[in-house]
XYZ file of C-alpha atoms in Angstrom:
396
model
C 0.010 0.005 0.021
C 1.333 3.440 -0.994
C 0.472 7.036 -0.112
C -1.947 8.384 -2.837
C -0.333 11.776 -2.740
C 3.199 10.361 -3.331
C 1.902 8.135 -6.057
C 0.050 10.993 -7.710
C 3.314 12.926 -8.106
C 4.541 10.177 -10.393
C 1.553 10.233 -12.732
C 1.534 12.437 -15.820
C -1.558 14.549 -15.523
C -0.232 17.055 -18.125
C 0.189 14.285 -20.644
C -3.210 12.926 -19.911
C -4.737 16.403 -20.421
C -2.880 16.785 -23.732
C -4.203 13.439 -24.913
C -7.751 14.379 -24.101
C -7.487 17.868 -25.787
C -6.069 16.301 -28.925
C -9.297 14.299 -29.434
C -11.833 16.680 -30.914
C -15.267 16.502 -29.269
C -16.791 19.852 -30.168
C -20.458 20.697 -30.671
C -22.508 19.506 -33.641
C -20.120 16.834 -34.849
C -21.295 13.168 -35.415
C -20.678 10.801 -32.530
C -19.237 13.802 -30.808
C -17.693 12.526 -27.572
C -17.304 8.867 -28.563
C -13.502 8.751 -28.993
C -12.697 10.745 -25.847
C -15.140 8.650 -23.906
C -13.485 5.456 -25.034
C -10.088 6.844 -24.136
C -11.256 7.600 -20.550
C -12.874 4.155 -20.171
C -9.699 2.396 -21.378
C -7.635 4.484 -18.950
C -9.667 3.346 -15.974
C -10.100 -0.286 -17.180
C -6.311 -0.604 -17.491
C -5.754 0.225 -13.809
C -8.693 -1.893 -12.578
C -11.288 0.786 -11.818
C -14.917 -0.201 -12.387
C -16.338 1.615 -15.463
C -19.785 1.862 -16.992
C -20.738 3.469 -20.280
C -24.134 5.150 -19.989
C -25.781 5.563 -23.419
C -27.266 9.018 -24.094
C -27.564 9.023 -27.897
C -26.037 6.942 -30.652
C -22.232 7.407 -30.428
C -22.603 9.512 -27.233
C -22.292 8.034 -23.807
C -21.363 9.138 -20.249
C -18.568 7.432 -18.354
C -19.220 6.475 -14.732
C -16.308 5.040 -12.661
C -16.213 3.968 -9.020
C -13.763 3.098 -6.293
C -15.681 1.193 -3.637
C -15.412 2.263 -0.045
C -16.226 0.977 3.379
C -19.736 2.435 3.907
C -18.872 6.043 4.737
C -20.173 9.116 2.939
C -19.711 9.024 -0.858
C -18.457 11.691 -3.252
C -18.434 12.184 -7.007
C -15.899 14.041 -9.130
C -17.759 15.282 -12.263
C -16.822 16.892 -15.481
C -18.031 17.104 -19.068
C -16.115 15.894 -22.191
C -17.679 17.975 -24.895
C -16.333 21.365 -25.941
C -17.485 24.342 -27.974
C -16.123 24.517 -31.586
C -12.669 25.863 -32.259
C -14.097 29.085 -33.811
C -11.072 31.311 -34.599
C -8.621 29.382 -32.410
C -5.328 28.762 -34.060
C -4.167 25.049 -33.865
C -6.928 24.100 -31.427
C -5.915 20.454 -31.144
C -2.087 20.522 -31.526
C -2.072 21.245 -27.801
C 1.278 22.956 -27.272
C 2.754 23.784 -23.883
C 4.072 27.351 -23.623
C 5.203 29.394 -20.663
C 3.906 26.890 -18.143
C 0.459 26.551 -19.814
C -1.262 23.935 -21.874
C -2.985 25.526 -24.911
C -5.918 24.045 -26.807
C -9.687 23.831 -27.118
C -10.948 22.351 -23.903
C -7.812 22.990 -21.881
C -9.763 24.642 -19.069
C -13.364 23.844 -20.173
C -12.905 21.190 -19.182
C -10.521 18.476 -20.333
C -7.819 19.761 -18.046
C -9.942 19.442 -14.917
C -11.225 16.049 -16.144
C -7.625 14.886 -16.521
C -6.933 16.003 -12.946
C -9.956 14.148 -11.574
C -8.940 11.013 -13.568
C -5.391 11.234 -12.124
C -6.704 11.580 -8.608
C -8.876 8.497 -9.095
C -5.901 6.565 -10.507
C -3.670 7.596 -7.591
C -6.223 6.382 -4.966
C -6.828 3.106 -6.811
C -3.130 2.323 -7.467
C -2.137 3.149 -3.906
C -4.168 0.156 -2.672
C -5.971 2.361 -0.122
C -9.632 1.431 0.491
C -11.456 4.780 1.115
C -13.870 5.087 3.922
C -16.702 5.746 1.411
C -17.277 5.228 -2.266
C -15.531 7.626 -4.659
C -17.130 8.179 -8.043
C -16.062 9.865 -11.212
C -18.466 10.882 -13.975
C -17.692 12.344 -17.393
C -20.845 13.523 -19.172
C -21.673 14.581 -22.705
C -23.547 17.619 -24.173
C -22.938 20.113 -21.371
C -22.240 22.888 -23.850
C -25.601 22.439 -25.605
C -28.761 20.945 -24.065
C -27.424 19.112 -21.036
C -28.569 15.638 -22.230
C -25.564 13.958 -20.538
C -26.265 15.175 -16.993
C -29.978 14.446 -17.445
C -29.104 10.833 -18.284
C -26.751 10.743 -15.276
C -29.562 11.933 -13.009
C -32.049 9.387 -14.379
C -29.603 6.633 -13.245
C -28.286 8.465 -10.177
C -25.981 6.523 -7.852
C -27.177 8.495 -4.831
C -23.908 10.005 -3.758
C -23.716 12.413 -0.839
C -21.669 15.209 -2.484
C -20.422 16.272 -5.947
C -17.553 18.414 -7.091
C -17.988 19.753 -10.591
C -14.485 20.588 -11.784
C -15.055 23.667 -14.022
C -12.192 26.139 -13.830
C -12.505 28.360 -10.773
C -8.763 29.083 -10.226
C -9.052 26.637 -7.305
C -11.553 28.914 -5.503
C -14.632 27.394 -3.905
C -17.800 28.303 -5.775
C -20.886 27.636 -3.678
C -23.384 27.890 -6.552
C -24.572 29.863 -9.487
C -27.700 31.428 -10.994
C -30.297 29.550 -12.928
C -30.278 29.757 -16.654
C -33.053 29.664 -19.236
C -32.734 30.237 -23.023
C -36.036 31.755 -24.050
C -37.543 32.343 -27.513
C -39.895 35.276 -28.046
C -41.651 35.144 -31.410
C -43.297 38.407 -32.569
C -45.895 38.273 -35.332
C -47.069 40.922 -37.812
C -48.816 41.346 -41.094
C -46.902 41.160 -44.314
C -47.426 43.786 -47.054
C -45.503 45.612 -49.779
C -43.404 48.365 -48.176
C -45.034 50.839 -50.618
C -48.178 50.299 -48.580
C -46.489 49.798 -45.299
C -49.273 51.335 -43.134
C -51.565 48.472 -44.217
C -49.205 45.950 -42.542
C -47.874 45.320 -39.065
C -44.059 45.318 -38.896
C -42.974 42.504 -36.569
C -39.432 43.850 -36.404
C -40.695 47.303 -35.316
C -42.926 45.611 -32.715
C -39.979 43.607 -31.487
C -38.036 46.793 -31.174
C -40.709 48.188 -28.823
C -40.571 45.088 -26.743
C -36.788 45.379 -26.495
C -37.091 49.024 -25.353
C -39.677 47.989 -22.740
C -37.483 45.196 -21.426
C -34.506 47.548 -21.172
C -36.384 50.473 -19.686
C -38.974 48.840 -17.475
C -38.050 45.221 -16.752
C -34.259 45.227 -16.320
C -34.396 47.825 -13.567
C -36.591 45.370 -11.682
C -34.039 42.570 -12.160
C -31.243 44.852 -11.024
C -32.813 44.939 -7.545
C -32.889 41.126 -7.252
C -29.453 40.460 -5.724
C -28.339 37.249 -3.980
C -25.564 37.758 -1.419
C -23.341 35.049 -2.955
C -24.594 34.568 -6.486
C -25.137 38.206 -7.446
C -27.726 39.908 -9.619
C -30.484 38.632 -11.843
C -30.065 39.496 -15.526
C -31.574 39.388 -18.996
C -29.623 39.412 -22.237
C -31.124 39.557 -25.790
C -28.627 37.452 -27.600
C -30.016 37.298 -31.153
C -32.695 38.899 -33.301
C -33.888 37.901 -36.669
C -36.837 38.420 -39.021
C -38.210 39.736 -42.322
C -37.654 38.699 -45.930
C -36.269 41.689 -47.732
C -36.238 45.498 -47.530
C -39.321 46.068 -49.648
C -41.553 43.749 -47.563
C -43.090 44.573 -44.198
C -41.872 41.799 -41.899
C -44.533 39.474 -40.550
C -42.206 37.609 -38.165
C -39.323 38.480 -35.844
C -37.619 36.246 -33.282
C -35.667 37.272 -30.197
C -33.555 34.797 -28.138
C -32.941 35.663 -24.503
C -30.479 34.434 -21.894
C -32.208 34.817 -18.527
C -30.129 34.334 -15.348
C -32.104 34.122 -12.091
C -31.396 33.819 -8.403
C -32.874 31.349 -5.877
C -35.538 33.851 -4.738
C -37.067 33.664 -8.248
C -38.975 30.667 -9.595
C -38.716 29.034 -12.990
C -42.386 29.792 -13.586
C -41.867 33.451 -12.663
C -39.076 33.774 -15.250
C -41.480 32.866 -18.067
C -44.565 34.568 -16.635
C -42.874 37.920 -16.365
C -41.918 37.883 -19.972
C -45.473 36.917 -20.958
C -46.657 39.868 -18.918
C -44.191 42.080 -20.800
C -45.758 40.980 -24.153
C -49.246 41.536 -22.742
C -48.280 45.078 -21.786
C -47.176 45.650 -25.338
C -50.434 44.300 -26.731
C -52.349 46.845 -24.597
C -50.202 49.648 -25.703
C -49.656 48.889 -29.366
C -52.650 47.626 -31.398
C -51.650 44.588 -33.456
C -48.833 43.542 -31.212
C -48.822 39.761 -30.892
C -45.995 37.495 -29.442
C -45.463 34.149 -27.860
C -42.859 33.147 -25.216
C -41.387 29.635 -25.095
C -38.255 27.623 -24.250
C -35.539 28.039 -26.931
C -35.290 24.238 -27.322
C -38.240 22.487 -28.904
C -37.807 19.376 -26.814
C -40.195 19.833 -23.797
C -38.491 17.039 -21.876
C -35.467 19.160 -20.932
C -35.378 19.883 -17.213
C -35.358 23.501 -15.820
C -31.914 24.865 -15.262
C -32.378 26.119 -11.682
C -30.085 28.185 -9.387
C -28.413 26.738 -6.333
C -26.177 27.820 -3.431
C -24.704 25.189 -1.121
C -24.433 26.001 2.605
C -20.891 27.129 3.463
C -21.066 24.921 6.545
C -21.959 21.750 4.616
C -19.583 18.756 5.144
C -18.450 19.082 1.543
C -17.393 22.739 1.883
C -15.741 21.973 5.227
C -13.750 19.110 3.601
C -12.584 21.415 0.759
C -11.550 24.163 3.204
C -9.695 21.721 5.328
C -7.797 20.325 2.401
C -6.871 23.766 1.021
C -5.543 24.768 4.365
C -3.560 21.545 4.787
C -2.056 21.656 1.261
C -1.859 25.343 0.235
C -1.448 26.786 3.745
C -3.820 29.622 3.083
C -7.419 30.599 3.789
C -9.810 29.412 1.044
C -11.678 31.847 -1.126
C -15.412 31.317 -1.302
C -17.682 32.879 -3.923
C -20.353 32.402 -6.463
C -19.837 31.480 -10.168
C -21.025 33.630 -13.028
C -21.519 30.805 -15.462
C -23.912 27.824 -15.486
C -22.676 24.294 -14.885
C -24.156 20.789 -14.575
C -23.936 21.284 -10.778
C -27.152 23.328 -10.980
C -29.026 20.385 -12.537
C -27.504 17.848 -10.154
C -28.385 19.920 -7.105
C -31.939 20.798 -8.093
C -32.879 17.328 -9.265
C -31.141 15.144 -6.692
C -30.762 17.380 -3.659
C -27.097 16.463 -3.457
C -24.679 19.066 -2.093
C -22.623 20.382 -5.036
C -19.586 22.702 -5.290
C -17.845 24.005 -8.470
C -14.089 23.743 -7.914
C -11.290 23.252 -10.360
C -8.092 24.479 -12.024
C -8.021 26.981 -14.790
C -10.085 30.109 -15.405
C -13.483 30.254 -17.032
C -12.478 33.693 -18.287
C -10.414 31.822 -20.914
C -13.136 29.294 -21.790
C -14.588 29.477 -25.327
C -11.937 32.014 -26.338
C -9.153 31.882 -28.919
C -6.660 31.793 -26.066
C -7.944 28.927 -24.035
C -5.272 27.417 -21.775
C -4.626 26.034 -18.301
C -1.615 26.567 -16.031
C 0.382 23.447 -15.365
C 0.966 24.290 -11.741
C -2.758 24.619 -11.051
C -3.469 21.410 -12.971
C -0.934 19.449 -10.868
C -2.064 21.057 -7.617
C -5.688 20.200 -8.331
C -4.837 16.482 -8.446
C -3.583 16.596 -4.885
C -6.508 18.727 -3.801
C -9.064 16.298 -5.337
C -7.352 13.404 -3.580
C -7.370 15.164 -0.264
C -10.916 16.447 -0.547
C -12.271 13.028 -1.540
C -10.514 11.171 1.258
C -11.277 13.845 3.858
C -14.980 13.853 2.902
C -15.523 10.075 2.951
C -13.898 9.864 6.352
C -16.909 11.893 7.759
C -19.763 10.480 9.760
C -20.829 7.046 8.612
C -24.243 6.596 6.983
């Protein structure tokens, strides 16, 4: 039997991260995450860790791995294995290492953190230590789009006691984040020739009035809804489109909205308030007509609700303890500005969740995505310490 920390220092987490990044798994490609999922499964199978492939769609599956424990509390290390497209990133999959950083699409979002969690699992398994409780690892698909992977994980939930989602937080403890809904507002008009424009109803012009109302009347209301950890509610109109050509009065215009909401707001309220905004426009402007719906057509998608884990929870206590032991500093605790699968896990299972990982989300989705090697290596040790400290808590 060996010390997991000592053994971890001999494992090549950087090389593992590079391997994962070099396997493209970006949005809207056939069998998107299949190759990277098989790589992860083979990695665990080689060292004797129990692995299951959880089918989500054809060619797309989650990976669930487990190190059995002795009946104490259980913990899961979770990450996603899809990425956004390369966009304008130069050499997104060559994965060079420059100035102490790994560069490439998915470096921080989130193949680097996934590699750190895999290495932590490997170190615990290879050490021969039997943890006090079960330690799980899950790698899910489709986080960057609909969240189909985490929904599948939840449907077959192993009922763990705590989850760490390893998105990049610069190794700061993020207690939670706001809810997120993508909302479609369709505005309808009456099409006519522009030479007789007054006989029609211009859906684009009507949409413009709605935009002005949301900016002038609704956003000031949201500005006052502030959570002490998660921050402020918000609304962003991300896209607008409509009309056929300049000489035709548009009979259709669509807005897409990103709505971030705090725990004091409900999912139903998010939609109802936008419906009320369209109703106010109908009363003010004759002929105004609009509908409000979820951006995705599939009605089976679960609501993306906000969450904030209690700072005194056993999970947060274990993370703080480990940071103090290893980094010899007081942990930083905050909220996260982005959405993660932790929100879905927390709202649907009630499991305590924390977002905590190496790298910075400020670089995610950008042409300069990278992760610092020192944080990547440190996170392996932290994940090992957190997992072992947590499962040594009060027995079930």
